[in-house]
Coordinates of C-alpha atoms and ligand atoms in Angstrom, one line a residue:
X1 CA 158.6 153.4 219.4
X2 CA 159.4 150.3 221.4
X3 CA 158.7 146.9 220.1
X4 CA 158.7 145.4 223.6
X5 CA 155.7 143.1 224.4
X6 CA 154.9 142.1 228.0
X7 CA 153.1 138.9 227.0
X8 CA 154.8 136.0 225.2
X9 CA 153.4 134.8 221.9
X10 CA 152.6 131.5 223.5
X11 CA 150.6 133.2 226.2
X12 CA 148.7 135.3 223.7
X13 CA 147.8 132.2 221.6
X14 CA 146.6 130.4 224.8
X15 CA 144.5 133.4 225.8
X16 CA 143.0 133.7 222.3
X17 CA 142.1 130.0 222.3
X18 CA 140.4 130.5 225.7
X19 CA 138.6 133.7 225.0
X20 CA 138.1 134.1 221.2
X21 CA 135.5 132.1 219.3
X22 CA 137.3 129.3 217.3
X23 CA 135.5 130.4 214.2
X24 CA 138.1 133.2 213.9
X25 CA 141.4 132.1 212.5
X26 CA 144.9 133.8 212.3
X27 CA 146.0 135.1 208.9
X28 CA 149.4 134.7 207.4
X29 CA 149.9 131.0 208.4
X30 CA 152.4 131.1 211.3
X31 CA 151.2 133.6 213.9
X32 CA 152.8 136.9 213.5
X33 CA 153.3 138.8 216.8
X34 CA 153.2 142.5 215.8
X35 CA 153.7 145.5 217.9
X36 CA 153.2 148.5 215.6
X37 CA 152.7 149.6 212.0
X38 CA 153.9 152.5 210.0
X39 CA 152.8 153.3 206.6
X40 CA 153.3 150.2 204.4
X41 CA 155.2 148.3 207.1
X42 CA 154.3 146.2 210.1
X43 CA 156.9 145.5 212.8
X44 CA 157.0 142.3 214.8
X45 CA 157.9 142.2 218.5
X46 CA 161.3 140.7 217.6
X47 CA 162.0 143.9 215.6
X48 CA 161.5 142.3 212.1
X49 CA 160.0 144.7 209.6
X50 CA 157.4 143.3 207.2
X51 CA 156.2 144.8 203.9
X52 CA 152.4 144.6 204.1
X53 CA 151.0 143.7 200.6
X54 CA 147.6 142.5 202.0
X55 CA 146.0 145.1 204.1
X56 CA 143.8 147.3 201.9
X57 CA 142.2 148.8 204.9
X58 CA 145.2 150.9 205.9
X59 CA 144.9 152.5 202.6
X60 CA 146.9 155.7 203.3
X61 CA 149.4 153.7 205.5
X62 CA 149.3 152.1 208.9
X63 CA 149.0 154.7 211.6
X64 CA 149.2 157.5 209.0
X65 CA 150.1 160.5 211.2
X66 CA 147.7 162.9 209.5
X67 CA 144.8 160.5 210.0
X68 CA 145.8 159.9 213.6
X69 CA 146.1 163.6 214.3
X70 CA 142.7 164.3 212.8
X71 CA 141.0 161.6 215.0
X72 CA 142.8 162.7 218.2
X73 CA 142.0 166.3 217.7
X74 CA 138.3 165.6 217.1
X75 CA 138.1 163.1 219.9
X76 CA 139.2 165.8 222.3
X77 CA 136.6 168.3 220.9
X78 CA 133.3 166.5 220.4
X79 CA 131.9 163.1 219.7
X80 CA 128.2 162.6 219.4
X81 CA 125.7 161.2 216.9
X82 CA 124.0 162.3 213.7
X83 CA 120.8 163.4 215.5
X84 CA 122.8 166.5 216.4
X85 CA 123.9 169.1 213.9
X86 CA 127.6 169.6 213.5
X87 CA 129.8 170.7 210.6
X88 CA 131.8 167.6 210.1
X89 CA 129.0 165.4 208.9
X90 CA 127.8 167.7 206.1
X91 CA 131.3 168.6 205.1
X92 CA 132.3 165.0 204.9
X93 CA 129.1 163.9 203.0
X94 CA 129.5 166.8 200.5
X95 CA 133.1 165.9 199.9
X96 CA 132.4 162.2 199.4
X97 CA 129.4 162.9 197.2
X98 CA 131.6 165.1 195.0
X99 CA 133.8 162.0 194.3
X100 CA 130.8 160.1 193.0
X101 CA 129.0 160.7 189.7
X102 CA 125.6 162.3 189.6
X103 CA 122.9 161.3 190.7
X104 CA 124.6 159.4 193.5
X105 CA 124.3 162.3 196.0
X106 CA 122.5 160.9 199.1
X107 CA 124.6 159.0 201.7
X108 CA 124.0 156.9 204.7
X109 CA 127.0 156.4 207.1
X110 CA 127.4 153.2 209.1
X111 CA 130.3 151.3 210.7
X112 CA 131.2 148.3 208.5
X113 CA 131.0 146.9 205.0
X114 CA 128.5 144.3 206.2
X115 CA 126.2 147.0 207.7
X116 CA 126.4 149.0 204.5
X117 CA 125.6 146.1 202.2
X118 CA 122.8 145.0 204.4
X119 CA 121.4 148.5 204.2
X120 CA 121.9 148.6 200.5
X121 CA 119.8 145.5 200.0
X122 CA 117.1 146.9 202.3
X123 CA 117.0 150.1 200.2
X124 CA 116.8 148.1 197.0
X125 CA 113.9 146.1 198.4
X126 CA 112.1 149.2 199.6
X127 CA 112.5 150.8 196.2
X128 CA 111.3 147.8 194.1
X129 CA 108.9 146.0 196.5
X130 CA 110.7 142.9 195.3
X131 CA 112.8 140.5 197.4
X132 CA 115.0 138.4 195.2
X133 CA 118.7 139.2 194.8
X134 CA 121.3 138.3 192.2
X135 CA 125.0 137.8 193.3
X136 CA 128.1 136.5 191.6
X137 CA 129.6 133.1 192.3
X138 CA 132.5 133.2 194.8
X139 CA 131.5 136.6 196.2
X140 CA 131.7 137.7 199.8
X141 CA 129.6 140.6 200.9
X142 CA 129.6 140.4 204.8
X143 CA 129.0 138.4 207.9
X144 CA 125.4 139.2 208.8
X145 CA 122.6 136.5 208.4
X146 CA 121.3 138.1 205.1
X147 CA 124.8 138.6 203.7
X148 CA 125.9 135.1 204.4
X149 CA 122.9 134.0 202.3
X150 CA 124.2 136.5 199.6
X151 CA 127.8 135.3 199.7
X152 CA 128.4 132.1 197.8
X153 CA 132.0 132.2 199.2
X154 CA 130.3 131.4 202.6
X155 CA 127.2 129.4 201.9
X156 CA 129.2 127.1 199.6
X157 CA 132.2 127.0 201.8
X158 CA 133.0 125.2 205.1
X159 CA 130.0 125.2 207.5
X160 CA 127.7 126.6 204.8
X161 CA 124.4 125.2 203.6
X162 CA 125.8 124.5 200.1
X163 CA 122.8 125.6 198.1
X164 CA 121.5 129.2 197.8
X165 CA 118.2 130.3 199.4
X166 CA 115.4 130.4 196.9
X167 CA 115.5 134.2 196.8
X168 CA 119.2 134.2 195.8
X169 CA 120.2 133.8 192.2
X170 CA 123.9 133.1 191.5
X171 CA 125.5 134.2 188.2
X172 CA 128.9 132.7 187.1
X173 CA 132.2 134.4 187.7
X174 CA 133.1 136.2 184.4
X175 CA 136.6 134.7 184.6
X176 CA 138.2 134.9 181.2
X177 CA 141.2 132.8 182.4
X178 CA 139.1 129.8 183.4
X179 CA 135.9 130.6 181.7
X180 CA 137.1 130.1 178.2
X181 CA 134.6 131.0 175.5
X182 CA 131.6 131.1 177.8
X183 CA 129.0 133.7 177.0
X184 CA 128.6 135.2 180.4
X185 CA 126.1 137.9 179.3
X186 CA 123.8 135.3 177.8
X187 CA 124.1 133.1 181.0
X188 CA 123.4 136.2 183.1
X189 CA 120.3 137.1 181.1
X190 CA 119.0 133.5 181.3
X191 CA 119.4 133.4 185.1
X192 CA 117.7 136.8 185.6
X193 CA 114.9 135.9 183.3
X194 CA 114.0 132.7 185.0
X195 CA 114.1 134.3 188.4
X196 CA 111.1 135.9 190.2
X197 CA 110.7 139.7 190.6
X198 CA 114.3 141.0 191.3
X199 CA 115.1 143.6 194.0
X200 CA 118.7 144.0 193.0
X201 CA 122.1 142.8 191.9
X202 CA 124.9 143.0 194.4
X203 CA 128.2 142.9 192.7
X204 CA 131.8 144.0 193.4
X205 CA 133.1 146.4 190.8
X206 CA 136.1 144.1 190.6
X207 CA 136.0 140.6 192.2
X208 CA 138.1 140.1 195.2
X209 CA 137.4 136.9 197.1
X210 CA 136.4 135.3 193.7
X211 CA 140.1 135.6 192.7
X212 CA 141.2 139.2 192.1
X213 CA 139.3 139.4 188.8
X214 CA 138.8 142.7 186.9
X215 CA 135.4 142.3 185.1
X216 CA 135.7 142.0 181.3
X217 CA 135.0 145.2 179.4
X218 CA 131.2 145.8 179.0
X219 CA 130.3 143.2 181.7
X220 CA 128.6 145.6 184.1
X221 CA 126.9 147.6 181.3
X222 CA 125.2 144.4 180.0
X223 CA 124.4 143.1 183.5
X224 CA 122.9 146.3 184.7
X225 CA 120.8 146.5 181.5
X226 CA 119.4 143.0 182.3
X227 CA 118.8 143.8 186.0
X228 CA 117.1 147.1 185.3
X229 CA 114.9 145.5 182.6
X230 CA 113.8 143.1 185.3
X231 CA 112.9 146.1 187.6
X232 CA 116.0 145.6 189.9
X233 CA 118.4 148.0 191.4
X234 CA 122.2 147.7 190.7
X235 CA 124.4 147.8 193.8
X236 CA 128.2 148.2 193.4
X237 CA 130.2 146.8 196.4
X238 CA 133.3 149.0 196.4
X239 CA 134.4 147.9 199.9
X240 CA 137.7 146.4 198.7
X241 CA 138.3 148.2 195.4
X242 CA 137.2 151.7 196.0
X243 CA 139.0 155.0 197.0
X244 CA 141.4 155.1 194.0
X245 CA 142.9 151.7 194.5
X246 CA 142.4 150.8 190.8
X247 CA 144.5 153.8 189.8
X248 CA 142.6 155.3 186.9
X249 CA 139.5 156.1 188.8
X250 CA 138.4 156.8 192.3
X251 CA 135.7 154.0 192.0
X252 CA 136.2 150.8 190.2
X253 CA 132.8 150.8 188.6
X254 CA 133.9 153.9 186.6
X255 CA 136.4 151.8 184.8
X256 CA 133.3 149.8 183.4
X257 CA 131.7 153.0 182.2
X258 CA 128.5 152.5 184.2
X259 CA 126.7 154.4 187.0
X260 CA 125.2 152.0 189.6
X261 CA 122.0 152.9 191.5
X262 CA 123.6 152.3 194.9
X263 CA 127.3 152.2 195.9
X264 CA 128.7 150.6 199.0
X265 CA 131.9 151.9 200.5
X266 CA 133.9 150.4 203.4
X267 CA 137.3 149.2 204.5
X268 CA 139.8 152.0 203.5
X269 CA 137.2 154.7 204.3
X270 CA 138.5 155.3 207.8
X271 CA 142.0 153.8 207.2
X272 CA 141.2 151.2 210.0
X273 CA 138.7 153.3 212.0
X274 CA 135.3 151.5 211.5
X275 CA 133.5 153.4 208.7
X276 CA 131.3 152.4 205.8
X277 CA 128.7 154.1 203.6
X278 CA 125.8 153.6 201.2
X279 CA 125.3 156.2 198.5
X280 CA 122.3 156.4 196.2
X281 CA 120.1 158.6 194.2
X282 CA 117.6 161.1 195.7
X283 CA 114.9 159.1 194.0
X284 CA 115.8 155.7 195.5
X285 CA 116.6 157.3 198.9
X286 CA 113.0 158.7 198.9
X287 CA 111.7 155.1 198.8
X288 CA 113.5 154.4 202.1
X289 CA 112.0 157.2 204.0
X290 CA 109.1 155.6 205.7
X291 CA 111.0 153.7 208.4
X292 CA 113.3 155.7 210.6
X293 CA 117.0 155.1 210.0
X294 CA 119.6 155.6 212.7
X295 CA 123.1 154.2 213.4
X296 CA 124.4 155.2 216.8
X297 CA 128.1 155.5 215.7
X298 CA 127.7 156.0 211.9
X299 CA 128.8 159.5 210.8
X300 CA 129.9 160.6 214.3
X301 CA 132.2 163.6 214.3
X302 CA 135.4 161.6 215.0
X303 CA 134.6 159.3 212.1
X304 CA 133.9 162.2 209.8
X305 CA 137.2 163.9 210.8
X306 CA 139.1 160.7 210.1
X307 CA 137.3 160.0 206.8
X308 CA 138.0 163.6 205.7
X309 CA 141.7 163.2 206.6
X310 CA 141.8 160.0 204.4
X311 CA 140.4 161.9 201.5
X312 CA 142.8 164.7 202.1
X313 CA 145.8 162.3 202.0
X314 CA 144.6 160.5 198.9
X315 CA 144.1 163.8 197.1
X316 CA 147.1 165.8 198.4
X317 CA 149.6 162.9 197.9
X318 CA 148.1 161.9 194.5
X319 CA 147.7 158.4 195.8
X320 CA 145.3 157.4 193.0
X321 CA 147.7 158.5 190.3
X322 CA 150.5 156.8 192.2
X323 CA 148.5 153.6 192.3
X324 CA 148.3 153.6 188.5
X325 CA 152.0 154.1 188.1
X326 CA 153.0 151.6 190.8
X327 CA 150.5 149.1 189.5
X328 CA 152.0 149.3 186.1
X329 CA 155.5 148.6 187.6
X330 CA 154.2 145.8 189.7
X331 CA 152.3 144.3 186.7
X332 CA 155.4 144.5 184.5
X333 CA 157.4 142.7 187.1
X334 CA 154.8 140.0 187.5
X335 CA 154.5 139.5 183.7
X336 CA 158.3 139.0 183.6
X337 CA 158.0 136.4 186.3
X338 CA 155.1 134.7 184.4
X339 CA 157.3 134.4 181.3
X340 CA 160.0 132.7 183.5
X341 CA 158.0 130.6 185.8
X342 CA 155.3 128.3 184.2
X343 CA 153.5 128.0 187.5
X344 CA 152.2 131.6 187.1
X345 CA 149.3 130.9 184.9
X346 CA 147.7 134.4 184.8
X347 CA 148.6 137.8 186.1
X348 CA 145.7 140.4 186.5
X349 CA 144.4 143.5 188.1
X350 CA 144.4 147.2 187.9
X351 CA 146.4 149.7 189.9
X352 CA 147.2 148.3 193.3
X353 CA 144.5 145.7 193.2
X354 CA 146.5 142.8 191.6
X355 CA 146.7 139.1 191.6
X356 CA 148.4 136.1 190.1
X357 CA 147.0 132.7 189.6
X358 CA 149.2 129.6 190.2
X359 CA 148.7 126.5 188.2
X360 CA 150.5 123.1 188.0
X361 CA 149.8 122.9 184.3
X362 CA 149.0 125.7 181.9
X363 CA 146.9 123.5 179.7
X364 CA 144.7 121.7 182.3
X365 CA 144.9 124.8 184.6
X366 CA 145.2 122.4 187.6
X367 CA 145.2 124.7 190.6
X368 CA 148.6 125.0 192.5
X369 CA 146.9 125.7 195.9
X370 CA 149.6 124.1 198.1
X371 CA 152.4 125.8 196.1
X372 CA 150.6 129.2 196.5
X373 CA 150.3 128.7 200.3
X374 CA 154.0 127.7 200.4
X375 CA 155.0 130.8 198.4
X376 CA 153.1 133.0 200.9
X377 CA 155.1 131.3 203.7
X378 CA 158.4 131.7 202.0
X379 CA 157.8 135.3 201.3
X380 CA 156.8 135.9 204.8
X381 CA 160.2 134.5 205.9
X382 CA 161.7 137.1 203.6
X383 CA 159.7 139.9 205.2
X384 CA 156.8 140.3 202.7
X385 CA 153.2 139.6 203.7
X386 CA 151.0 138.1 201.0
X387 CA 147.9 135.9 201.0
X388 CA 145.9 133.5 198.9
X389 CA 142.3 133.7 197.7
X390 CA 140.0 132.6 195.0
X391 CA 137.6 129.6 194.9
X392 CA 140.5 127.3 194.3
X393 CA 142.8 129.1 196.9
X394 CA 145.5 129.4 194.2
X395 CA 145.5 133.2 193.6
X396 CA 148.0 135.4 195.3
X397 CA 146.4 138.7 196.0
X398 CA 148.2 142.0 196.2
X399 CA 146.4 145.0 197.7
X400 CA 148.9 147.0 199.8
X401 CA 148.6 150.3 201.6
X402 CA 148.8 152.8 198.7
X403 CA 151.9 154.4 200.1
X404 CA 154.4 151.7 199.2
X405 CA 157.2 152.7 196.9
X406 CA 159.1 151.5 193.8
X407 CA 161.8 149.9 195.9
X408 CA 159.2 147.8 197.8
X409 CA 157.8 146.6 194.4
X410 CA 161.3 145.8 193.0
X411 CA 162.2 143.9 196.1
X412 CA 159.0 141.9 196.0
X413 CA 159.5 140.9 192.4
X414 CA 163.2 139.8 193.2
X415 CA 162.1 137.8 196.2
X416 CA 159.2 136.2 194.3
X417 CA 161.8 135.2 191.6
X418 CA 164.1 133.8 194.2
X419 CA 161.4 131.7 195.8
X420 CA 159.9 130.5 192.5
X421 CA 163.4 129.5 191.3
X422 CA 164.0 127.2 194.3
Ligands
PMP1 N1 132.2 143.4 200.9 C1 133.4 143.0 200.6 C2 133.8 143.0 199.1 C3 134.3 142.6 201.5 O1 135.6 142.3 201.1 C4 134.0 142.7 202.8 C5 135.0 142.4 204.0 N2 136.0 141.4 203.6 C6 132.7 143.1 203.2 C7 131.8 143.5 202.2 C8 132.3 143.2 204.6 O2 132.9 144.2 205.3 P1 133.1 144.2 206.9 O3 134.1 143.1 207.2 O4 133.6 145.6 207.1 O5 131.7 144.0 207.5

């Protein structure tokens, strides 16, 4: 594989500035000119290898050969849409449904997490004949008009309106690090009670943009009870945390001991090929039968072949079990760093969905956002890609391709130690 590039970085940046909307920014601070990826690594055009600890889309590895081969083979054979009958669709739906608890057996296949969340909300509204939605502070659920209104991360952020639409009810982040002794269940109950008829609650099974936060034990059980009592449907957004990333379970909601009414899958589903899905119960799906549903590309034979290969790799290589073991190793390393470096205020996560929160003072919890950004830059200079998130931009998030190894983790911990000691 050559890392030659015919266009200089300067030219590419000039062309991006000319032809790409400015609303889209480049990740990783300084532009990284990459030529190819292989499993947990990205390669720059200058030959530098980077360990990718950020990209949870390339779940089973960048350009995983088994996934590539499955897509190539199917592309050469047949690609059409779901109005035709072919084996791949039903094989894939059956396989996916088998990973979900009963009664979540009816799936809709689409092309992005946004499309899937949008569909999930439409299904909830059709089922309940209600309109209002409940979401968690700091959440991001997608880029469509409806989902911007349902994403406090966006409507409260730059360019946003600031206040939620009257049909959107925002519950606090159940953040035990910053939330102190707050009674999140009581606050949740109060917000739902004072709202109008509720169509649903859209919630990530572990919070990503809100700061890599595993929900406190019992949170979803209590929340779902309040929502169902109000007549609403509970939608789990597994776009970031699904497909075994949390290690102990295929789906992060399982860790909370609940069964949602609707589950939304995305990002890792096609390992980079655009795929997403909504799964629900036969009863709820029946409420959504009146209006015809069709997605031109959703569930096409190539996507099904790719999605099937992703599931094969997760299963055959035991990636979920590996995520648990590797996560424990990572967590232990991060906890050691926390005991050495006061700037690490909190370390949290499950499996390979991890984060650590940087603070200037462990008593006041003043956010160390610039320090977090600087750390990301220093690590990138050392060949490790990380990024920041959370409402205060001071959480370092870790959600690598699930194929990384022990040596990658040990190296990362050593390098973090080196940077934090400077
Ligand atoms: N839900 C969550 C939790 C997400 O993180 C994202 C994407 N960052 C989306 C939904 C939207 O997915 P997409 O970008 O594929 O539309």
